[in-house]
Coordinates of C-alpha atoms and ligand atoms in Angstrom, one line a residue:
Chain A
M890 CA -18.0 7.7 -13.5
N891 CA -19.0 4.7 -11.2
L892 CA -16.8 1.7 -10.6
N893 CA -18.2 -0.2 -13.6
D894 CA -16.5 2.2 -16.0
L895 CA -13.3 1.1 -14.5
T896 CA -13.7 -2.3 -15.7
N897 CA -12.9 -1.7 -19.2
S898 CA -10.2 1.1 -18.7
S899 CA -7.0 0.6 -16.9
G900 CA -4.9 2.8 -14.6
E901 CA -2.4 5.6 -16.2
W902 CA 0.2 3.8 -14.3
L903 CA 0.1 0.6 -16.5
R904 CA 1.0 2.6 -19.6
G905 CA 4.4 1.5 -19.6
T906 CA 5.9 4.9 -20.3
G907 CA 8.0 7.2 -18.2
P908 CA 11.6 6.9 -17.1
E909 CA 13.1 3.2 -17.0
S910 CA 9.6 1.8 -17.6
D911 CA 11.2 -1.5 -19.2
I912 CA 12.3 -2.4 -15.7
V913 CA 10.2 0.0 -13.3
M914 CA 6.5 -0.4 -13.5
S915 CA 5.3 2.2 -11.5
S916 CA 6.1 4.5 -8.6
R917 CA 3.7 5.4 -5.5
V918 CA 3.7 7.6 -2.9
R919 CA 1.2 7.4 0.0
L920 CA 0.6 9.6 3.0
A921 CA -1.1 8.6 6.4
R922 CA -3.2 11.1 8.1
N923 CA -5.8 11.3 11.0
I924 CA -8.2 13.8 11.9
A925 CA -7.3 15.7 15.3
D926 CA -10.5 15.3 17.1
F927 CA -11.3 11.8 16.7
P928 CA -9.5 8.7 18.3
F929 CA -7.5 6.2 15.8
I930 CA -9.5 3.6 14.2
S931 CA -8.9 0.9 17.0
R932 CA -10.7 3.1 19.4
S933 CA -13.3 4.9 17.4
T934 CA -16.9 3.9 17.8
D935 CA -19.3 3.4 14.9
T936 CA -20.6 6.8 15.3
D937 CA -17.1 8.4 15.1
R938 CA -16.3 6.3 11.9
A939 CA -19.6 7.5 10.4
E940 CA -18.9 11.1 11.3
I941 CA -15.3 10.8 9.9
E942 CA -16.4 9.4 6.6
R943 CA -19.2 12.1 6.4
R944 CA -17.1 15.0 6.9
V945 CA -14.3 13.6 4.3
R946 CA -17.0 12.7 1.7
E947 CA -18.5 16.3 2.0
H948 CA -15.0 17.9 1.5
V949 CA -14.1 15.7 -1.2
Q950 CA -17.6 16.5 -3.1
H951 CA -17.1 20.2 -2.6
L952 CA -13.5 20.0 -4.2
S953 CA -15.0 18.0 -7.0
D954 CA -17.9 20.3 -7.6
S955 CA -15.6 23.2 -7.3
R956 CA -13.3 21.6 -10.0
R957 CA -10.4 21.7 -7.7
L958 CA -10.2 18.2 -7.7
D959 CA -11.1 16.0 -10.5
A960 CA -14.6 16.8 -11.4
A961 CA -14.9 13.2 -12.8
L962 CA -13.6 11.5 -9.2
I963 CA -15.4 8.5 -8.3
Y964 CA -16.6 8.3 -4.4
M965 CA -17.4 4.6 -3.5
D966 CA -18.9 3.9 -0.2
V967 CA -16.6 0.6 0.4
N968 CA -19.1 -0.9 3.1
E969 CA -21.8 -1.0 0.6
L970 CA -19.9 -2.6 -2.1
E971 CA -20.3 -6.2 -3.1
E972 CA -17.5 -8.5 -2.2
I973 CA -16.4 -8.9 -6.1
D974 CA -16.3 -5.1 -6.4
R975 CA -14.0 -4.8 -3.3
Q976 CA -11.8 -7.3 -4.6
F977 CA -11.5 -5.7 -8.0
L978 CA -10.4 -2.5 -6.3
V979 CA -7.7 -4.4 -4.4
E980 CA -6.6 -6.2 -7.7
R981 CA -6.5 -2.8 -9.4
Q982 CA -4.1 -1.4 -6.4
L983 CA -6.8 1.1 -5.5
I984 CA -7.4 -0.1 -2.2
S985 CA -5.7 -2.2 0.3
R986 CA -6.8 -6.0 1.4
E987 CA -7.3 -4.7 4.9
H988 CA -9.5 -2.1 3.7
A989 CA -11.6 -4.3 1.5
E990 CA -12.0 -6.9 4.4
N991 CA -12.5 -4.3 7.3
E992 CA -15.9 -3.6 8.6
G993 CA -18.1 -0.5 9.3
A994 CA -18.1 3.1 7.6
R995 CA -15.4 3.3 5.1
A996 CA -14.8 4.7 1.6
V997 CA -12.5 5.1 -1.2
A998 CA -12.3 8.2 -3.7
V999 CA -10.5 7.6 -7.1
G1000 CA -9.3 10.1 -9.3
Q1001 CA -9.3 10.3 -13.0
G1002 CA -7.2 7.6 -14.8
E1003 CA -6.6 6.2 -11.5
Q1004 CA -3.7 8.3 -10.7
F1005 CA -4.6 8.9 -6.9
S1006 CA -7.0 7.3 -4.6
V1007 CA -8.0 8.6 -1.0
M1008 CA -9.0 5.5 1.3
V1009 CA -11.3 6.7 4.3
N1010 CA -11.2 4.7 7.7
E1011 CA -8.3 2.2 6.6
E1012 CA -5.5 1.8 9.3
D1013 CA -5.4 5.8 9.6
H1014 CA -8.5 8.3 9.1
L1015 CA -6.9 9.0 5.7
R1016 CA -4.2 7.0 3.4
I1017 CA -3.9 9.2 0.3
Q1018 CA -1.7 7.4 -2.6
V1019 CA -0.7 8.6 -6.2
M1020 CA 0.5 6.3 -8.6
H1021 CA 2.7 7.1 -11.5
S1022 CA 3.9 5.1 -14.6
G1023 CA 7.6 4.5 -14.5
L1024 CA 10.3 5.9 -12.2
D1025 CA 8.8 9.1 -11.3
L1026 CA 8.8 9.6 -7.2
I1027 CA 9.3 13.3 -7.2
A1028 CA 6.7 14.0 -9.3
A1029 CA 4.4 11.8 -7.6
W1030 CA 5.2 13.4 -4.2
E1031 CA 4.6 17.0 -5.8
R1032 CA 1.0 15.7 -6.7
I1033 CA 0.0 14.2 -3.5
S1034 CA 1.4 16.8 -1.5
K1035 CA -1.2 19.4 -3.4
L1036 CA -3.8 16.9 -2.5
D1037 CA -3.1 16.8 0.9
D1038 CA -3.1 20.6 1.0
L1039 CA -6.5 20.4 -0.5
L1040 CA -8.2 18.0 2.1
E1041 CA -6.3 19.9 4.8
E1042 CA -8.3 23.1 4.1
R1043 CA -11.5 21.6 6.0
I1044 CA -9.8 18.7 8.0
T1045 CA -7.5 19.7 10.9
Y1046 CA -4.9 16.8 10.9
A1047 CA -3.4 15.4 14.2
F1048 CA 0.1 16.9 14.2
N1049 CA 2.6 17.4 16.9
E1050 CA 5.6 19.8 16.6
R1051 CA 8.0 17.4 17.8
L1052 CA 6.7 14.0 16.2
G1053 CA 4.9 15.5 13.1
Y1054 CA 2.0 13.8 11.5
L1055 CA 0.4 11.3 14.3
T1056 CA -0.5 7.9 13.0
A1057 CA -2.1 4.8 14.5
C1058 CA 1.0 2.9 14.0
P1059 CA 4.5 4.3 15.4
T1060 CA 6.1 3.0 12.4
N1061 CA 4.4 5.7 10.0
V1062 CA 4.5 8.8 12.5
G1063 CA 6.6 11.9 11.3
T1064 CA 5.9 12.3 7.5
G1065 CA 3.6 9.4 7.3
L1066 CA 5.0 8.9 3.9
R1067 CA 5.7 5.6 2.1
G1068 CA 7.4 5.9 -1.1
S1069 CA 7.7 2.8 -3.2
V1070 CA 8.8 1.7 -6.6
M1071 CA 7.5 -1.6 -8.2
L1072 CA 10.5 -3.2 -10.3
H1073 CA 10.1 -6.2 -12.7
L1074 CA 13.2 -8.3 -11.8
P1075 CA 12.8 -11.6 -13.7
A1076 CA 16.6 -12.0 -14.5
L1077 CA 17.6 -11.6 -11.1
V1078 CA 15.0 -14.1 -9.9
I1079 CA 16.4 -16.5 -12.8
T1080 CA 20.1 -16.3 -11.7
R1081 CA 19.0 -16.5 -7.9
Q1082 CA 20.4 -12.9 -7.1
I1083 CA 17.4 -11.7 -5.8
E1084 CA 17.9 -12.9 -2.2
K1085 CA 21.3 -11.0 -2.1
V1086 CA 19.6 -7.8 -3.3
F1087 CA 17.1 -8.2 -0.6
R1088 CA 19.5 -8.5 2.2
S1089 CA 21.5 -5.3 0.7
L1090 CA 18.4 -3.6 0.7
Q1091 CA 17.4 -4.1 4.2
K1092 CA 20.9 -3.2 5.4
I1093 CA 20.0 0.6 4.4
N1094 CA 16.5 0.3 5.9
L1095 CA 14.5 -0.1 2.8
A1096 CA 11.6 -2.7 2.7
V1097 CA 10.8 -5.4 -0.2
R1098 CA 7.3 -6.8 -0.7
G1099 CA 5.8 -8.7 -3.9
L1100 CA 3.1 -7.5 -6.2
Y1101 CA -0.3 -7.6 -4.1
G1102 CA 0.7 -7.1 -0.7
E1103 CA 2.4 -8.2 2.5
G1104 CA 3.0 -12.0 1.7
S1105 CA 6.3 -13.8 0.6
Q1106 CA 5.0 -14.6 -2.8
A1107 CA 6.1 -12.1 -5.6
L1108 CA 3.9 -12.8 -8.5
G1109 CA 5.2 -12.2 -12.0
D1110 CA 8.8 -11.4 -10.5
F1111 CA 7.5 -7.8 -9.6
Y1112 CA 9.0 -6.5 -6.4
Q1113 CA 8.2 -3.3 -4.4
I1114 CA 10.8 -1.5 -2.8
S1115 CA 10.1 1.2 -0.1
N1116 CA 11.3 3.2 2.8
Q1117 CA 10.6 2.1 6.5
I1118 CA 11.7 5.4 8.1
T1119 CA 9.3 8.1 8.4
L1120 CA 10.6 10.1 11.1
G1121 CA 13.7 12.7 11.1
L1122 CA 14.0 12.6 7.5
S1123 CA 12.2 14.9 5.3
E1124 CA 9.7 13.6 2.4
E1125 CA 12.3 14.9 -0.2
D1126 CA 15.3 12.9 1.3
V1127 CA 13.3 9.6 1.9
L1128 CA 12.3 9.5 -1.7
K1129 CA 15.7 10.3 -2.7
K1130 CA 16.9 7.4 -0.8
V1131 CA 14.4 5.0 -2.4
G1132 CA 15.1 6.7 -5.9
D1133 CA 18.9 6.3 -5.5
V1134 CA 18.8 2.7 -5.1
V1135 CA 16.6 2.2 -8.2
P1136 CA 19.3 2.8 -10.8
V1137 CA 21.5 0.2 -9.1
L1138 CA 18.8 -2.4 -9.1
I1139 CA 18.2 -1.6 -12.7
D1140 CA 21.6 -2.1 -13.5
Y1141 CA 22.0 -5.3 -11.8
E1142 CA 18.9 -6.6 -13.8
R1143 CA 20.2 -5.4 -16.9
Q1144 CA 23.6 -7.2 -16.2
A1145 CA 21.9 -10.5 -15.2
R1146 CA 19.8 -10.4 -18.7
E1147 CA 22.9 -9.8 -20.5
F1148 CA 24.8 -12.7 -18.4
L1149 CA 21.5 -15.0 -19.5
I1150 CA 21.9 -14.2 -23.1
R1151 CA 25.9 -14.5 -23.3
E1152 CA 25.4 -17.8 -21.4
S1153 CA 22.6 -19.2 -23.4
Q1154 CA 20.7 -17.2 -25.7
E1155 CA 18.9 -20.3 -27.0
T1156 CA 17.8 -21.3 -23.5
L1157 CA 16.3 -18.1 -22.9
H1158 CA 14.7 -17.6 -26.3
D1159 CA 13.2 -20.8 -25.7
R1160 CA 11.7 -19.9 -22.3
V1161 CA 10.4 -16.7 -23.6
S1162 CA 8.7 -18.3 -26.9
R1163 CA 7.2 -21.3 -24.8
A1164 CA 5.8 -18.8 -22.5
Y1165 CA 4.3 -16.9 -25.1
G1166 CA 3.1 -19.9 -27.1
I1167 CA 1.3 -21.2 -23.9
L1168 CA -0.5 -18.0 -23.3
R1169 CA -1.7 -17.8 -26.8
T1170 CA -2.7 -21.4 -26.9
A1171 CA -4.0 -22.6 -23.4
Q1172 CA -7.2 -23.7 -22.7
T1173 CA -7.2 -23.5 -19.0
I1174 CA -4.8 -21.6 -17.0
S1175 CA -4.3 -20.5 -13.2
S1176 CA -3.3 -17.1 -12.1
E1177 CA 0.1 -18.0 -11.1
E1178 CA 0.8 -19.6 -14.3
T1179 CA -0.4 -16.6 -16.0
M1180 CA 1.6 -14.1 -14.0
H1181 CA 4.7 -16.5 -14.3
L1182 CA 4.5 -16.7 -18.2
L1183 CA 3.7 -13.1 -18.6
S1184 CA 6.9 -12.2 -16.6
S1185 CA 9.0 -14.0 -19.3
V1186 CA 7.0 -12.4 -22.0
R1187 CA 7.5 -9.1 -20.5
M1188 CA 11.2 -9.6 -20.5
G1189 CA 11.2 -11.1 -23.9
I1190 CA 9.7 -7.9 -25.3
N1191 CA 12.4 -5.7 -23.6
L1192 CA 15.0 -7.8 -25.1
G1193 CA 13.4 -7.7 -28.5
L1194 CA 13.0 -11.1 -28.6
I1195 CA 9.1 -10.6 -29.1
S1196 CA 8.4 -7.9 -31.5
D1197 CA 4.7 -8.2 -32.1
L1198 CA 3.4 -7.2 -28.6
E1199 CA 3.0 -3.6 -26.8
I1200 CA 4.8 -3.5 -23.1
S1201 CA 1.5 -1.7 -22.2
T1202 CA -1.0 -4.7 -23.1
V1203 CA 1.4 -7.1 -20.9
N1204 CA 1.2 -4.8 -18.1
R1205 CA -2.5 -4.5 -18.3
L1206 CA -2.9 -8.3 -18.9
F1207 CA -1.3 -9.0 -15.3
I1208 CA -4.0 -7.1 -13.8
H1209 CA -7.1 -7.8 -16.2
T1210 CA -6.4 -11.8 -15.6
Q1211 CA -6.9 -11.4 -11.7
P1212 CA -9.9 -13.2 -10.4
A1213 CA -12.2 -10.3 -9.7
H1214 CA -11.3 -8.6 -13.1
L1215 CA -12.2 -11.5 -15.1
Q1216 CA -15.5 -12.1 -13.4
K1217 CA -16.4 -8.2 -13.7
L1218 CA -15.4 -8.4 -17.5
R1219 CA -17.7 -11.5 -17.8
G1220 CA -20.3 -9.8 -15.9
E1221 CA -20.9 -12.7 -13.6
I1222 CA -19.4 -15.1 -10.8
L1223 CA -17.3 -17.8 -11.8
S1224 CA -15.9 -21.0 -9.9
A1225 CA -12.2 -21.3 -9.9
S1226 CA -12.3 -23.8 -12.8
E1227 CA -14.4 -21.5 -14.8
R1228 CA -12.1 -18.6 -14.2
D1229 CA -9.1 -20.7 -15.5
I1230 CA -11.0 -21.3 -18.8
E1231 CA -12.2 -17.8 -18.8
R1232 CA -8.7 -16.4 -18.3
A1233 CA -7.4 -18.6 -21.1
A1234 CA -9.8 -17.6 -23.4
Y1235 CA -9.3 -13.8 -22.6
L1236 CA -5.5 -14.1 -23.1
R1237 CA -6.1 -16.1 -26.5
D1238 CA -8.2 -13.0 -27.6
R1239 CA -5.8 -10.4 -26.5
L1240 CA -2.6 -12.0 -27.6
N1241 CA -4.0 -13.0 -30.9
G1242 CA -4.7 -9.7 -32.3
G1243 CA -7.8 -9.2 -30.0
E1244 CA -6.4 -5.9 -28.9
L1245 CA -8.0 -4.1 -31.8
R1246 CA -11.7 -5.4 -30.9
G1247 CA -11.6 -4.6 -27.3
P1248 CA -12.9 -1.4 -25.7
E1249 CA -9.8 -0.5 -24.5
T1250 CA -9.2 3.4 -24.5
N1251 CA -5.6 3.8 -23.6
Chain B
M287 CA 17.0 -33.5 -19.8
K288 CA 15.5 -34.6 -16.4
C289 CA 14.7 -32.5 -13.3
Q290 CA 17.3 -32.8 -10.6
R291 CA 15.0 -33.3 -8.0
C292 CA 12.3 -35.5 -9.4
N293 CA 12.0 -37.2 -12.9
N294 CA 9.7 -34.8 -14.5
P295 CA 11.3 -33.1 -17.8
A296 CA 13.4 -30.0 -16.9
T297 CA 12.2 -26.8 -18.3
F298 CA 14.1 -24.3 -16.2
H299 CA 17.6 -23.8 -16.4
I300 CA 18.7 -21.7 -13.7
T301 CA 22.1 -20.2 -13.4
E302 CA 23.4 -20.0 -9.8
L303 CA 25.8 -17.1 -9.5
T304 CA 25.9 -17.5 -5.7
G305 CA 28.9 -19.8 -5.2
D306 CA 32.3 -19.3 -6.6
E307 CA 31.5 -20.7 -10.1
P308 CA 28.6 -19.9 -12.0
Q309 CA 26.5 -23.5 -11.8
E310 CA 23.8 -24.7 -13.8
V311 CA 20.7 -26.1 -12.3
H312 CA 18.2 -27.9 -14.2
L313 CA 14.5 -28.3 -13.0
C314 CA 10.7 -28.7 -13.7
E315 CA 8.4 -26.1 -13.4
E316 CA 7.2 -27.3 -9.9
C317 CA 10.6 -27.8 -8.3
A318 CA 11.9 -24.5 -10.0
R319 CA 9.3 -22.5 -8.4
E320 CA 10.1 -24.1 -4.8
Y321 CA 13.7 -23.4 -5.5
L322 CA 13.5 -19.9 -6.6
A323 CA 11.0 -18.4 -3.9
P324 CA 12.2 -16.2 -1.4
S325 CA 12.2 -18.2 2.1
K326 CA 9.7 -17.1 4.5
E327 CA 12.4 -16.3 7.2
E328 CA 13.7 -14.3 4.5
M329 CA 10.5 -12.3 4.0
A330 CA 9.7 -12.1 7.5
E331 CA 12.6 -10.3 8.6
V332 CA 11.9 -7.7 6.1
V333 CA 9.2 -5.8 8.2
P334 CA 10.5 -5.6 11.8
A335 CA 8.1 -7.0 14.4
L336 CA 6.7 -4.4 16.4
A337 CA 5.5 -6.2 19.2
G338 CA 8.8 -8.1 19.5
M339 CA 10.9 -4.9 19.5
L340 CA 8.8 -3.6 22.3
A341 CA 8.8 -6.6 24.4
E342 CA 12.8 -6.7 24.1
Q343 CA 12.9 -3.1 25.2
L344 CA 10.7 -3.3 28.1
A345 CA 12.5 -6.2 29.5
I346 CA 15.5 -4.2 29.8
G347 CA 15.9 -2.4 33.4
Q348 CA 12.5 -3.1 34.4
T349 CA 11.1 -5.5 37.1
A350 CA 8.1 -7.8 36.3
E351 CA 6.1 -5.7 38.7
E352 CA 6.8 -2.5 36.9
L353 CA 6.0 -4.0 33.7
A354 CA 2.5 -5.1 35.1
R355 CA 1.8 -1.7 36.5
L356 CA 2.9 0.1 32.9
D357 CA 0.5 -2.4 31.3
Q358 CA -2.5 -1.5 33.2
R359 CA -1.8 2.5 32.6
A360 CA -4.7 3.9 30.3
C361 CA -4.8 7.1 28.2
P362 CA -7.4 9.2 30.2
I363 CA -8.8 10.4 26.7
C364 CA -9.3 7.3 24.7
G365 CA -8.9 4.7 27.5
I366 CA -6.6 2.4 25.6
T367 CA -4.2 0.4 28.2
F368 CA -0.5 -0.1 27.3
L369 CA -0.9 -3.8 27.2
E370 CA -3.6 -3.2 24.4
F371 CA -1.3 -1.3 22.2
R372 CA 1.8 -3.8 22.9
K373 CA -0.7 -6.4 21.7
Q374 CA -2.4 -4.9 18.8
G375 CA 0.8 -2.6 18.0
R376 CA -1.9 0.3 17.2
L377 CA -2.4 3.4 19.3
G378 CA -5.7 4.8 20.5
C379 CA -5.6 8.6 20.0
P380 CA -3.1 11.3 19.2
N381 CA -2.8 11.8 23.0
D382 CA -1.2 8.6 23.4
Y383 CA 2.1 9.9 22.0
L384 CA 2.1 12.1 25.2
C385 CA 0.7 9.7 27.5
F386 CA 3.3 6.8 26.6
E387 CA 5.9 9.5 25.6
K388 CA 8.7 7.8 27.7
E389 CA 8.0 4.2 26.7
L390 CA 7.5 5.4 22.8
E391 CA 10.8 7.2 22.8
P392 CA 13.2 4.1 22.5
L393 CA 10.6 2.3 20.3
L394 CA 11.0 5.2 17.8
L395 CA 14.6 5.4 17.9
N396 CA 14.6 1.8 17.4
I397 CA 12.3 2.0 14.2
H398 CA 13.5 5.2 12.7
G399 CA 16.8 5.9 14.3
E400 CA 15.3 9.7 15.2
T401 CA 12.8 11.1 17.5
K402 CA 12.4 14.3 15.9
H403 CA 10.2 15.1 13.0
I404 CA 12.0 17.1 10.0
G405 CA 9.4 17.6 6.9
K406 CA 6.1 19.1 5.7
V407 CA 4.0 20.9 8.7
P408 CA 0.5 21.3 8.0
Q409 CA -0.7 24.4 6.7
R410 CA -3.2 25.1 9.3
C411 CA -1.4 23.8 12.7
P412 CA -3.4 23.1 15.4
A413 CA -1.7 25.0 18.2
D414 CA -1.1 22.0 20.5
G415 CA -4.1 19.8 19.5
K416 CA -5.6 20.3 23.1
T417 CA -9.2 21.5 21.9
Q418 CA -9.2 18.6 19.6
I419 CA -8.0 16.0 22.2
R420 CA -10.6 17.7 24.7
L421 CA -13.2 16.8 21.9
I422 CA -12.2 13.1 22.1
R423 CA -12.6 13.0 25.7
L424 CA -16.1 14.8 25.9
R425 CA -17.6 12.5 23.1
R426 CA -16.5 9.2 25.0
E427 CA -17.8 10.9 28.2
M428 CA -21.1 11.3 26.4
K429 CA -21.4 7.9 25.2
E430 CA -20.6 6.6 28.7
A431 CA -23.2 8.7 30.2
V432 CA -26.1 7.5 27.7
M433 CA -25.0 4.0 28.5
M434 CA -25.4 4.9 32.3
E435 CA -28.7 6.4 31.3
N436 CA -27.5 9.8 32.9
Y437 CA -29.3 11.6 30.3
E438 CA -29.1 14.9 31.8
R439 CA -25.4 15.0 31.7
A440 CA -25.3 13.4 28.4
S441 CA -26.9 16.6 27.1
E442 CA -24.9 18.9 29.0
L443 CA -21.9 17.0 27.3
R444 CA -23.5 17.5 24.0
D445 CA -24.0 21.2 24.2
E446 CA -20.5 21.5 25.2
I447 CA -19.4 19.4 22.4
R448 CA -21.5 21.8 19.6
I449 CA -20.3 24.9 21.0
I450 CA -16.5 23.7 20.9
E451 CA -17.0 22.0 17.3
A452 CA -18.7 25.4 16.1
E453 CA -15.6 27.4 17.5
L454 CA -13.2 25.3 15.6
R455 CA -15.3 25.7 12.4
V456 CA -15.0 29.4 12.8
S457 CA -11.5 29.6 13.5
Q458 CA -10.9 27.0 10.5
D459 CA -12.9 29.3 8.2
Q460 CA -11.0 32.3 9.1
S461 CA -7.8 30.8 8.6
T462 CA -8.8 29.3 5.2
K463 CA -10.0 32.8 4.0
R464 CA -6.6 34.3 5.1
D465 CA -4.6 31.9 2.8
Ligands
ZN222 ZN1 11.2 -31.4 -10.5
ZN223 ZN1 -5.4 7.8 23.9

């Protein structure tokens, strides 16, 4: 398996299955770890980084060869990748934007079905992540903890009895754990309640972010909720705190959807139908407009207003219509305006029964 | 129907719930996007600014002179100064948690509300990490010796590093087998 094999497949976490998957897109858990006998990244030399990368690569390969880790694991030298491939991995949520843009020896290992990835030499020496479809934080934690144990067999972590796992940034020290749930909240956006929700989440020390990173844009009405505290709370308690708030948000979102239907079923149905119509017929379309319209379509499916489309197809389209994905699928570099035309063609194909012809495997 | 903010046709009909009475707002797509986007300030307050937090804390009960002296203090292992940490918000090595313990404590309390770890512990806990921290220092000294063209000192250091690394590997293999 290599990077190009990923182009025509898609991550397990996009299946659209699992608990509450109409509103909860995915659950993600990540661990920050550092190797005890090296400085953190900001003070490490090129030699240090190369040595860290080598140690991790050899151990991961050993685990993969002995089948204790996925035999189909893909290990990529991020420094050697073309820019388009690095961007592709960011769109795929397998590496962070920082990891793509950094310099020097760094890598990523990707497990089968993209259920886990391990970034080497990101902000910390190791950033391990596990992604599951739907609301599934505890299973994701159990999986990542086993991965962590495997990696630790030959890597001694920087750890202090009082402060726990030591990380480059004091905001991650302790468990080094970030648990996040990605929610699709279009009705809370339409009814402008989303900001109120943000404020109440901040009060209980949870962070909110849009899809694709730190910025203020929440493309496609996707919001990631995650813990901020990593010290003084066990992993299970932290994840419970994040997990406990999710049913409340799901309930708000469902209430807002019911409100929209009650208030004006026609307006809502019109919005959904127009969005679907544009996506099926447009000749050129931007990424932002696509995400925006797909969001309405996704909600339309969940409300039974669209019946000839699978939720997993829409989930995939959010990712596969991103710039690097389109170019990888097309097999050439495209300008922004060429991408908009390619995107429209891709959407027409997928939404007018093209699903049957594609090389999709899941 | 026309957009309430400009004259384009209104395609978005937003129901505003934040007031006392639900209110309908009619907007074109462009104006709607602007209207619905969470403001910058709202997103900014989500992630606490580490640097600002630190500056605020240090300003309490310290004179300018004391602060200047603190900024100059460096970790003997990785060489990072407190000023560098303050500016970039990232520490230089595991030893910094000991070296700047007193300064980090209120920061940790502010971020996490706690200063003691609860949760997972590595299966192979380094007794105190001292040997590993020593390795970080020795590697740095070796690099400096090479830069000063003191090759004799550099090769001594390299031998010392190799011995420690070998010892660590042996103890690691033993503990792995015991599992
Ligand atoms: Zn307008
Ligand atoms: Zn240090």
